[in-house]
XYZ file of C-alpha atoms in Angstrom:
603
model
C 115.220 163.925 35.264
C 112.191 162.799 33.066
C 109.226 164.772 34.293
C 106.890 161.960 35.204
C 103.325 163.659 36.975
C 102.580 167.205 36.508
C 100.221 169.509 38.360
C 99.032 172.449 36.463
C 96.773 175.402 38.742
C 95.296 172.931 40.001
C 92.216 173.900 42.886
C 89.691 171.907 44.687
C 87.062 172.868 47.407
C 84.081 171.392 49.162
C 80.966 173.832 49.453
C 81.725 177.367 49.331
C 85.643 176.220 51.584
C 88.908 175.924 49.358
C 91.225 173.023 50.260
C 93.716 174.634 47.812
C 93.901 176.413 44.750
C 96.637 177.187 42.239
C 98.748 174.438 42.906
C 101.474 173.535 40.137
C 104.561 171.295 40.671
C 106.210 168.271 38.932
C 107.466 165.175 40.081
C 110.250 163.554 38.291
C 111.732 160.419 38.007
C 113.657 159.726 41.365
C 111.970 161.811 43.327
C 111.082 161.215 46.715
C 108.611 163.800 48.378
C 107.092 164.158 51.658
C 104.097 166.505 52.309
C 102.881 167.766 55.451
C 100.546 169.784 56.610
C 97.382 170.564 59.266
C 94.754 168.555 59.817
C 91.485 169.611 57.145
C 93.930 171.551 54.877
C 93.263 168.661 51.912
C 96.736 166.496 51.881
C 94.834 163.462 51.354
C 92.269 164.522 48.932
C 95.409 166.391 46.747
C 96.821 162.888 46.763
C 93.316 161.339 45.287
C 93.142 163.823 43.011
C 97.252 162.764 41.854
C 95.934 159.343 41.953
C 92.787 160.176 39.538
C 90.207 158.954 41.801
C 89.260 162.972 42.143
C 88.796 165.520 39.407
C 89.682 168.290 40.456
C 87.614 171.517 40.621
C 90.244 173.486 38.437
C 93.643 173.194 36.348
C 95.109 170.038 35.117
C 97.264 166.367 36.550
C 98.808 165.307 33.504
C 100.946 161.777 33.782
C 103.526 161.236 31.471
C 102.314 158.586 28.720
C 103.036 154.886 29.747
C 103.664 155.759 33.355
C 102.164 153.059 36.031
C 101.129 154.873 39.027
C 99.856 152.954 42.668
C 98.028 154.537 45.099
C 97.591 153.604 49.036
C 95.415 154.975 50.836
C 95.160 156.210 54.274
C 92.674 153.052 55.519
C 92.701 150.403 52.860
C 90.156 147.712 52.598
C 89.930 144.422 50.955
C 87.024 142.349 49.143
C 89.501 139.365 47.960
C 89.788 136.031 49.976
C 93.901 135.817 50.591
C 96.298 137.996 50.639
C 97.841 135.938 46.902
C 94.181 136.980 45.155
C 94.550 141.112 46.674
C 98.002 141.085 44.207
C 96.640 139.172 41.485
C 93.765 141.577 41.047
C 96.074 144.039 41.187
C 97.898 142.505 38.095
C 94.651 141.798 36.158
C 95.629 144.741 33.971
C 99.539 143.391 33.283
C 99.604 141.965 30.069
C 101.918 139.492 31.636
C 101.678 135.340 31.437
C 100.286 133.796 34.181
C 103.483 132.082 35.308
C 105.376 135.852 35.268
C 101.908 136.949 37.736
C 102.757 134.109 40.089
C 106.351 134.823 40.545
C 105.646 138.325 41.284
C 103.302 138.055 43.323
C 105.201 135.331 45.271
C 107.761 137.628 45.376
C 106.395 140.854 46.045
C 104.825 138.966 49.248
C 108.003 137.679 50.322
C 109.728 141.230 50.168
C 106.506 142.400 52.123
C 107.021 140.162 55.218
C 104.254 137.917 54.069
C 105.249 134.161 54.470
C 101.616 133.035 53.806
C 100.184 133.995 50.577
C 96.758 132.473 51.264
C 96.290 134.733 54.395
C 92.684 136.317 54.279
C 93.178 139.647 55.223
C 90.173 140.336 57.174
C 91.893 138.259 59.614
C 95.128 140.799 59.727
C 96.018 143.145 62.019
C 95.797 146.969 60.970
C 99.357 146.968 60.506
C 99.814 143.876 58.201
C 96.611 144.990 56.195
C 98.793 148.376 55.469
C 101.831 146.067 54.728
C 99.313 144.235 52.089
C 97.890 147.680 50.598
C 101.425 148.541 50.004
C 102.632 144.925 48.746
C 99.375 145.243 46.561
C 100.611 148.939 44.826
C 104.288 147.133 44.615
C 103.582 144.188 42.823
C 102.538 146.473 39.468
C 106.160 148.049 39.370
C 104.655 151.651 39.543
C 106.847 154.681 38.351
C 104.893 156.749 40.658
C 103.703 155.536 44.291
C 101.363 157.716 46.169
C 100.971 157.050 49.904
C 98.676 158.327 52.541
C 100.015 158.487 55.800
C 101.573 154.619 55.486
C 103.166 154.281 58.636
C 99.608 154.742 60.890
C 99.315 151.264 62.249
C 102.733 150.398 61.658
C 104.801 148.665 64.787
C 108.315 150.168 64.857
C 109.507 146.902 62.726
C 107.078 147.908 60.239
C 108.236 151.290 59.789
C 111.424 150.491 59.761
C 110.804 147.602 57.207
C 109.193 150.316 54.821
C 111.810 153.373 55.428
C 114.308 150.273 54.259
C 111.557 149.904 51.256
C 111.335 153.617 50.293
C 115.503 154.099 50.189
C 116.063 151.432 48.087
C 112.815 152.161 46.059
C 114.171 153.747 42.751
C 110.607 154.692 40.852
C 109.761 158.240 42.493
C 107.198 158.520 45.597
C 104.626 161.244 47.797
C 104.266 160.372 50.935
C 101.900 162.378 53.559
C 102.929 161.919 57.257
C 103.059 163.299 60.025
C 106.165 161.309 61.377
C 109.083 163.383 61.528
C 111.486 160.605 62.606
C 110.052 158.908 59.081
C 110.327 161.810 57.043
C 113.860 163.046 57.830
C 115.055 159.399 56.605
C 113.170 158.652 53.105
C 112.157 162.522 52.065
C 114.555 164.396 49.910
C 111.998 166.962 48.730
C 109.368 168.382 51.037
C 105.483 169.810 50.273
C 103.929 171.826 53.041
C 100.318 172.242 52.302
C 99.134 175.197 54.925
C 97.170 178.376 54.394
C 100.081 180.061 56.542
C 102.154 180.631 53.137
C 101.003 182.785 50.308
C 98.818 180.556 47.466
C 98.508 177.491 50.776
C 102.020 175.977 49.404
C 105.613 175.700 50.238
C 108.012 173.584 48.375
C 111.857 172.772 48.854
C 114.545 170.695 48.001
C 116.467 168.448 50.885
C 115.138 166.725 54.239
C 112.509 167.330 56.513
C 115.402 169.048 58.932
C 116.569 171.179 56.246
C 112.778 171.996 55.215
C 111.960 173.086 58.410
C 114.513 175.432 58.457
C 113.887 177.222 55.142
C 110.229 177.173 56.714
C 110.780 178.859 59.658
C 113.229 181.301 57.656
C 110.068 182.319 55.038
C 107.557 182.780 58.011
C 110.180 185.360 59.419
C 110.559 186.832 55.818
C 106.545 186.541 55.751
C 106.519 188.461 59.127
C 108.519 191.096 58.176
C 106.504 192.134 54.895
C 103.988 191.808 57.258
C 105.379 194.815 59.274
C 106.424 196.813 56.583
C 102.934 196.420 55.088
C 100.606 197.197 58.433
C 103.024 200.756 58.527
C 102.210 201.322 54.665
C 98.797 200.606 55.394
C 98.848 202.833 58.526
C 100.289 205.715 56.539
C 97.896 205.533 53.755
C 94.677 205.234 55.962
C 95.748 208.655 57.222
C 96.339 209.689 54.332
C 92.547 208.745 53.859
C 91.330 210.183 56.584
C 92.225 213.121 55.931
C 89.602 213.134 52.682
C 91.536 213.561 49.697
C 89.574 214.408 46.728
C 90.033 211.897 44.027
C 90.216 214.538 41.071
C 93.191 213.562 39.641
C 94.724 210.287 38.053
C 97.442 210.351 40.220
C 94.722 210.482 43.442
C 92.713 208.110 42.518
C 95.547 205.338 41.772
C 97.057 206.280 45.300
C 93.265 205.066 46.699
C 93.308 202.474 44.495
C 96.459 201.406 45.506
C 95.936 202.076 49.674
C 92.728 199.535 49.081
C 95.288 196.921 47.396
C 97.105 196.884 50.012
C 94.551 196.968 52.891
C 93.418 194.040 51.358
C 96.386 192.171 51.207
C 97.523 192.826 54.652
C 94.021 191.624 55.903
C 95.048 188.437 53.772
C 98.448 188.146 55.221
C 97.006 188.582 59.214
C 94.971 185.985 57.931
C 97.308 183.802 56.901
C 99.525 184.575 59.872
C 96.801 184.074 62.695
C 98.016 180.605 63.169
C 96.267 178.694 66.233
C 97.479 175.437 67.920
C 95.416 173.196 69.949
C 94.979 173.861 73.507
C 96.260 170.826 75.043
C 96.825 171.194 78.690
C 96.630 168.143 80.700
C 95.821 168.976 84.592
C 97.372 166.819 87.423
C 95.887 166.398 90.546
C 98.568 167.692 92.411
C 98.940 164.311 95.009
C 102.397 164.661 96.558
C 102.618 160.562 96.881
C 106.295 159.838 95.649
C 105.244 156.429 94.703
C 101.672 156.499 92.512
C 101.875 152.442 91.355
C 104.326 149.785 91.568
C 104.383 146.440 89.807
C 106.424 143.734 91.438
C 107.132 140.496 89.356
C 103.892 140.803 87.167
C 103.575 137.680 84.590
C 100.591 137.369 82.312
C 100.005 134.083 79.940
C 97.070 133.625 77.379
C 96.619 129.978 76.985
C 100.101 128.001 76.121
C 101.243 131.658 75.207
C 103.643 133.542 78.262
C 102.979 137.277 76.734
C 105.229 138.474 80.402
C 107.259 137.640 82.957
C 108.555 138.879 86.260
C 107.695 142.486 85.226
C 109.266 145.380 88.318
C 108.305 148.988 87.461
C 107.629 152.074 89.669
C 105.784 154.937 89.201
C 106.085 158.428 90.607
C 105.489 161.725 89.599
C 107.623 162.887 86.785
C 108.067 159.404 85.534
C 107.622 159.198 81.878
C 107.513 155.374 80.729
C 107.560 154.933 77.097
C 107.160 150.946 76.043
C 108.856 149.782 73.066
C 108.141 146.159 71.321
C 106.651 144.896 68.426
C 103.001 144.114 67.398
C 101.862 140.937 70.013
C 104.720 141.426 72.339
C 102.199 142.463 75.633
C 102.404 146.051 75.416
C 98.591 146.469 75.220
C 98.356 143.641 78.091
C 100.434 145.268 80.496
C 98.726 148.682 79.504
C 95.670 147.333 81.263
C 96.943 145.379 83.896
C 98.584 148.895 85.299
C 95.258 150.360 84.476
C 93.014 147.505 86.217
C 91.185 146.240 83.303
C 93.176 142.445 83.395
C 94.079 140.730 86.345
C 97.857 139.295 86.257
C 98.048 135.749 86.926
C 101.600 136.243 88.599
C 103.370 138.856 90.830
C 100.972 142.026 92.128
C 100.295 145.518 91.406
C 100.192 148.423 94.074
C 98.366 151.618 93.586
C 98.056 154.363 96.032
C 94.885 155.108 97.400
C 92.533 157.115 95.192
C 94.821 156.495 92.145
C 93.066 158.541 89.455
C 94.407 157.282 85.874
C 93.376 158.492 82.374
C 93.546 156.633 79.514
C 93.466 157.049 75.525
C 93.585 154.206 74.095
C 94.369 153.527 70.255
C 90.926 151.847 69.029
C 89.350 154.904 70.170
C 86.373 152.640 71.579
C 84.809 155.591 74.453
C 84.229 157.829 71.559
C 80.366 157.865 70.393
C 80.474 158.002 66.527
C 76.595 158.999 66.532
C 77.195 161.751 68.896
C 77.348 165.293 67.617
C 80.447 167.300 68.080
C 78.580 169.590 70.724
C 77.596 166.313 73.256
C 80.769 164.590 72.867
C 82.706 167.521 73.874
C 80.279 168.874 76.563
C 78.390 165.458 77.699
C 76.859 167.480 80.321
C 75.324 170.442 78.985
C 76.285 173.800 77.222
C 79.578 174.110 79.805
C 82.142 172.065 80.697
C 84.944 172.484 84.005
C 87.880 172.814 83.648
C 90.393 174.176 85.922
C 87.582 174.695 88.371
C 86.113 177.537 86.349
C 83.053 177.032 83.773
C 84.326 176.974 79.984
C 80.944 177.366 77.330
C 81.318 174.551 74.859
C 81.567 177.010 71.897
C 85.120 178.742 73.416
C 85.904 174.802 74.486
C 85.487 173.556 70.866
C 88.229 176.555 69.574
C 90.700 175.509 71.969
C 90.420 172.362 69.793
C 90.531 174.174 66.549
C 86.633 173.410 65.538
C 84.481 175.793 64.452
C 81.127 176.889 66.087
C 79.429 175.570 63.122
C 80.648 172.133 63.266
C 79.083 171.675 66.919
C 75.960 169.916 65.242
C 77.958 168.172 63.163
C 78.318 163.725 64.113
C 81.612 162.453 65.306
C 81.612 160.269 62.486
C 81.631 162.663 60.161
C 84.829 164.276 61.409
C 88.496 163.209 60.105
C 90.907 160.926 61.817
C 92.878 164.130 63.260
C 89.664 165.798 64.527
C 88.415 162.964 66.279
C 92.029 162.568 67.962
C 91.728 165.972 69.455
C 87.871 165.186 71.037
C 89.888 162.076 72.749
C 92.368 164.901 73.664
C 89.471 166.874 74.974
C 87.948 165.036 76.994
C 91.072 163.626 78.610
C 92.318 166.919 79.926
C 88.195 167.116 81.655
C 89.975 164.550 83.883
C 92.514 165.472 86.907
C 94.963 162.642 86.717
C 97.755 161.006 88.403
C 98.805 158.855 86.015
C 98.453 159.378 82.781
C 98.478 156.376 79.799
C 98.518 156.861 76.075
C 98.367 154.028 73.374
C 99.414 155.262 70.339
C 97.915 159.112 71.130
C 99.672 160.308 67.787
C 97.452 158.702 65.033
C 95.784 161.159 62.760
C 97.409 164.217 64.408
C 99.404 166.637 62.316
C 102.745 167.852 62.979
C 101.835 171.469 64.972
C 99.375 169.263 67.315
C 101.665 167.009 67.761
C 104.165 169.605 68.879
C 101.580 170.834 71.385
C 101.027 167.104 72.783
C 104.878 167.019 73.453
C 105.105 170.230 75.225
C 101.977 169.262 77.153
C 102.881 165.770 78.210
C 106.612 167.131 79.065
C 105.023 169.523 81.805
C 102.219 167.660 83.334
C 103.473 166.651 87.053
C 102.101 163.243 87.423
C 103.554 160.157 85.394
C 102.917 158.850 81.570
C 102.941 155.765 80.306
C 103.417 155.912 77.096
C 103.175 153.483 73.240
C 104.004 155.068 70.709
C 105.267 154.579 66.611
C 106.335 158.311 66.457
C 109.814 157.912 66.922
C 110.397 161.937 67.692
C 107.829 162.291 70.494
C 108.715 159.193 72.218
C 112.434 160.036 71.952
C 111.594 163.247 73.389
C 108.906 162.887 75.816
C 110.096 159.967 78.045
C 112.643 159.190 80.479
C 112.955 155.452 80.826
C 111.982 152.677 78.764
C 110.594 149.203 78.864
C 111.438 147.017 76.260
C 109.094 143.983 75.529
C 110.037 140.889 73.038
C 107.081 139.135 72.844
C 108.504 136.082 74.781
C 107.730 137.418 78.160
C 110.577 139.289 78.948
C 110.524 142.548 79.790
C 114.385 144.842 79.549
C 114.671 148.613 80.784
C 116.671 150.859 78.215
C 118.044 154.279 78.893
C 116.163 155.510 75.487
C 115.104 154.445 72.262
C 117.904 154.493 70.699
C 120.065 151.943 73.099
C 116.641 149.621 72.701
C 117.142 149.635 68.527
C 120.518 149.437 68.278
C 120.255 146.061 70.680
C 117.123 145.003 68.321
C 119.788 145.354 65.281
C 121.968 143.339 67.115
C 120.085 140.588 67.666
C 118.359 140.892 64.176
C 121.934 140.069 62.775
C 122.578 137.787 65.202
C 119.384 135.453 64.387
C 120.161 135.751 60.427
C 123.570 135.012 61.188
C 122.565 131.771 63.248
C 119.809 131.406 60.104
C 122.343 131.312 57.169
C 124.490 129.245 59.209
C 121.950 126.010 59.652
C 120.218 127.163 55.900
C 120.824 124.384 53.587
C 121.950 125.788 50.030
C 119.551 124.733 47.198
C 121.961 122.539 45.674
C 122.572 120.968 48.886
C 119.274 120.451 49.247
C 119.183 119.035 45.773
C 122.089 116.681 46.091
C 120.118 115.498 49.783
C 116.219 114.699 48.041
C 115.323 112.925 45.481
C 115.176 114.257 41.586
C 111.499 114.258 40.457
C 111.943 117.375 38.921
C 112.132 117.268 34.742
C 115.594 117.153 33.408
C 115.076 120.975 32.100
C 113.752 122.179 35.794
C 116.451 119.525 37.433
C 119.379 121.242 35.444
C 117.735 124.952 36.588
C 117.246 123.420 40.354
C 121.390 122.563 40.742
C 122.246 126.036 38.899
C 120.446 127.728 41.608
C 122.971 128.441 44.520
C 125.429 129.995 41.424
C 122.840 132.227 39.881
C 121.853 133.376 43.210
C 125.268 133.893 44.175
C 126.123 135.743 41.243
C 122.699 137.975 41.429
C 123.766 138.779 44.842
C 126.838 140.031 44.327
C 125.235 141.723 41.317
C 122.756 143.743 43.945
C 125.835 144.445 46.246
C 127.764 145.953 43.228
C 125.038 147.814 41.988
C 124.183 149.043 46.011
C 127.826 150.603 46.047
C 127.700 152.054 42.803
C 123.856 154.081 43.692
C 125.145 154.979 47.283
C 128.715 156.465 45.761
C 128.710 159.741 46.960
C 130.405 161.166 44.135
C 127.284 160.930 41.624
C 125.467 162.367 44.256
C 124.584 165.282 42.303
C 124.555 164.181 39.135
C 120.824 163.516 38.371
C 121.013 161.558 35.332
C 123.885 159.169 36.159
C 122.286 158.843 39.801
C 118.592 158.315 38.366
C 120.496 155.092 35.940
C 122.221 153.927 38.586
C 119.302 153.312 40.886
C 117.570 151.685 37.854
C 119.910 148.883 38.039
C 119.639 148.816 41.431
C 116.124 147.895 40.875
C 116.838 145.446 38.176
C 119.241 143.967 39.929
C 116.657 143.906 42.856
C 114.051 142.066 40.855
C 116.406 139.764 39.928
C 117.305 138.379 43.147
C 113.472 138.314 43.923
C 112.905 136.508 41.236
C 115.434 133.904 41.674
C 114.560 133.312 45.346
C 110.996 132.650 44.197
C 111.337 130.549 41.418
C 113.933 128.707 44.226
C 110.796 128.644 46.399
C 108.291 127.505 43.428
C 110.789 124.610 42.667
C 110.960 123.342 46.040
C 107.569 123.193 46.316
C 107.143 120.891 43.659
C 109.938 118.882 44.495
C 108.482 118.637 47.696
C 105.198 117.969 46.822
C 106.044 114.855 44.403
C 108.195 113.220 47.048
């Protein structure tokens, strides 16, 4: 496979504190790499530096002449007026005619989810603006996408829509994330970026799955040097101790060498001292069997019914995870559980002295302008927890932050660190119930691991919304699943809720397709205004789609055969006319869409 980026000993730091250093690897045409990594180890700013919107302190990114390369970043913003004029701009160095722009633009918005190109995407929701930051790095054609963490702010449709995206996406990709679920379906080469492996980088071929286990099988390799080292070590500081006189050559290379090695094991305990966050959420230890019931709740905004007839319990133990996409009440009934919106149907019943915590997803109780010390001791120098004092130095490194950063603002912290104040500050609260909307932005992987195990043993009940497929598989125990139409279906687990969603996906195009007039049916039904050249390419248009599709088909068969599996160069072709094939569809469907238009605009 042609050798597309390369990374040469390449370092970068901030102040006197390496992110990395040392860093070489290739991507190639194809490939499709995840990285991963904790929180503050530089993931992000490695990917700016790929991009070229960071030099980097030391080695070399060299891209391969002629290669396009598209970047999207972790919170993308927008100065255009629609969502049309973010993709044009993002054209304006195409040497392409102004017709071609159009059409892929058009396009590139339709395969985005976009049926409005003249959208203005302040008026989005986080998720669509992400969905227009990608559609923006598509519409060049890149060779080389770079994404940072792309699935934050995603509803499950979304992520689904781009894991769809990314598999059929032949130019090669990085993407950072912390979703597991995501990883294990579009990653086929993995980049962990920790301080836990020798040089801060691990690198393997094959899924996240298969990636973890190679991991875990190089820590235990890692472990055992470790061993054998610490008894070399041991032997030669006796050795020391004992006051050998360095006289001869062969003396002084044995100190020489007992001081190589003394520092390398100090570098390796370093490297091993690996420290999760302290999450340990405390519940108030009510014995109440039922802690809030909801008995035919219904909630309408305006003409809108966002719910109806809702019936849930909740008791201790109860972990309810809610499932639905973006708009479809999740957030609504979130707060009618917690008190914060009255429903205008049915009632709610708490027990007395119901004590409920809450993280919600817009982060709104944390103080940006605080400092790190006041937001995680609001009180004073001590907070309690547990019933016994904790200083706020030994309660910030149960969070992983450093004495030093106490001074520093909240707003000045990353997305990750800020999750884990939330996370503090939460567990400062005895709970029965305990909610969570969307808890699992911004954390990395071992936190996340920590929030599972934590959430699995506290006593009282969860309500949970989550994207991160993994946690929410693992944590709860029922589910709710909303449509956005008001009603409200229990599941046994997510996957019984998305296999019905795929049902009735099909079942809707199905329905679609059925009542869909053909465009020449539609020609033979309206008036020709068209001119005779665009007439003639207007009752062409149901063949040449036909044909195209069945063209896209053929050429889906031929990348997924598993016989070319490993063979890179025939695989790497074939999934260029899968693309081609791809674009021509596209491109037929939108020049289908530009002709109708004008057809009916002149009627």
């Amino acid at each position: 496979m042609a050798l597309l980026l390369g990374c040469q000993e390449v370092g970068k730091a901030y102040g006197a504190a390496p992110l990395f250093s040392a860093l070489s690897f290739g991507i190639h045409d194809g490939d499709r790499v995840g990285m991963v990594g904790p929180n503050g180890c530089g993931k992000s700013t490695l990917l700016r530096v790929l991009a070229g919107l960071e030099p980097p302190d030391q080695g070399t990114v060299t891209l391969r002449r002629a290669t396009r390369l598209a970047y999207v970043p972790q919170h993308p913003a927008f100065s255009a007026a629609t969502a049309a004029e973010v993709l044009e701009r993002a054209l304006e160095a195409d040497d392409l005619e102004e017709a071609q722009k159009l059409t892929r633009v058009r396009a590139t918005l339709g395969r985005c989810g976009f049926g409005e190109p003249d959208v203005d995407p302040a008026r989005l929701s986080g998720g669509w603006q992400k969905r227009l930051a990608i559609a923006a790095a598509l519409v060049a054609e890149p060779d080389v996408l770079l994404l940072d963490e792309p699935t934050n702010h995603l509803d499950l449709d979304g992520i689904l829509w781009l894991e769809q995206l990314l598999t059929t996406q032949t130019s090669a990709f990085v993407v950072v994330s912390h979703d597991r679920w995501f990883l294990e379906n579009v990653a086929r080469r993995m980049f962990d970026l920790d301080p836990v492996h020798e040089r801060g980088f691990f690198e393997t071929r094959g899924s996240y799955s298969e990636f973890l286990e190679r991991k875990d099988a190089a820590l235990v390799e890692q472990a055992r040097w470790q061993a054998t080292l610490a008894n070399r070590v041991r032997r030669e500081v006796e050795w020391l101790r004992q006051g050998p006189k360095a006289r001869s050559t062969k003396q002084q290379a044995r100190i020489q060498e007992a001081a190589r090695m003394i520092d390398e094991l100090a570098d390796v305990n370093a490297r091993m001292d690996k420290r999760d966050s302290g999450i340990d959420f405390r519940g108030s230890e009510r014995r109440t069997k039922r802690l809030l019931a909801a008995h035919k709740v219904g909630k309408r905004f305006g003409e809108r019914e966002i719910l109806r007839d809702v019936d849930l319990v909740l008791s201790p133990g109860t972990r309810l995870g809610l499932l639905g996409p973006n708009g479809s009440g999740k957030s609504t009934l979130i707060k009618m559980l917690v008190g914060t919106l009255q429903p205008d149907t049915g009632r709610i019943e708490r027990a007395d002295d119901l004590r409920i915590a809450v993280l919600d997803q817009h982060r709104t109780s944390l103080d940006p302008s605080l400092s790190l010390r006041r937001a995680l001791a609001p009180a004073g120098d001590q907070v309690i927890f547990a019933g016994q004092p904790v200083h706020v130095a030994g309660w910030a490194q149960r969070f992983l932050f450093r004495s030093e950063q106490l001074p520093m603002p909240v707003n000045r912290l990353s997305g990750g660190e800020q999750a884990r104040v939330l996370l503090a500050s939460l567990m400062l609260q005895p709970a029965d119930v305990l909610v969570l909307d969307e808890p699992t932005n911004d954390l990395d992987i071992p936190t996340l691991e920590v929030l599972e195990e934590s959430l699995l043993e506290f006593p009282g009940a969860v309500v949970l919304v989550t994207h991160d497929r993994y946690l929410f598989e693992r944590v709860t125990n029922t589910v709710l699943g909303l449509d956005g139409s008001g009603c409200a279906v229990p599941y046994a687990d997510y996957r019984q809720w998305e296999a019905m969603r795929r049902q009735r996906s099909t079942t809707v195009a199905g329905a679609r397709s059925d009542t869909r007039e053909t465009p020449a049916a539609a020609a033979k039904a309206r008036p020709r205004k068209l001119s005779y050249l665009e007439q003639r390419e207007w009752d062409g248009m149901e063949d040449a789609i036909l044909f195209a599709e069945a063209a896209l088909a053929k050429a889906q068969q031929r990348a997924g055969d598993p016989a070319v599996a490993s063979q890179a160069a025939e695989l790497a072709q074939r999934y260029r006319e899968l693309e081609q094939a791809q674009r021509e569809v596209d491109r037929l469907y939108a020049r289908w869409s530009e002709l109708e238009e004008k057809r009916s605009g002149m009627e």
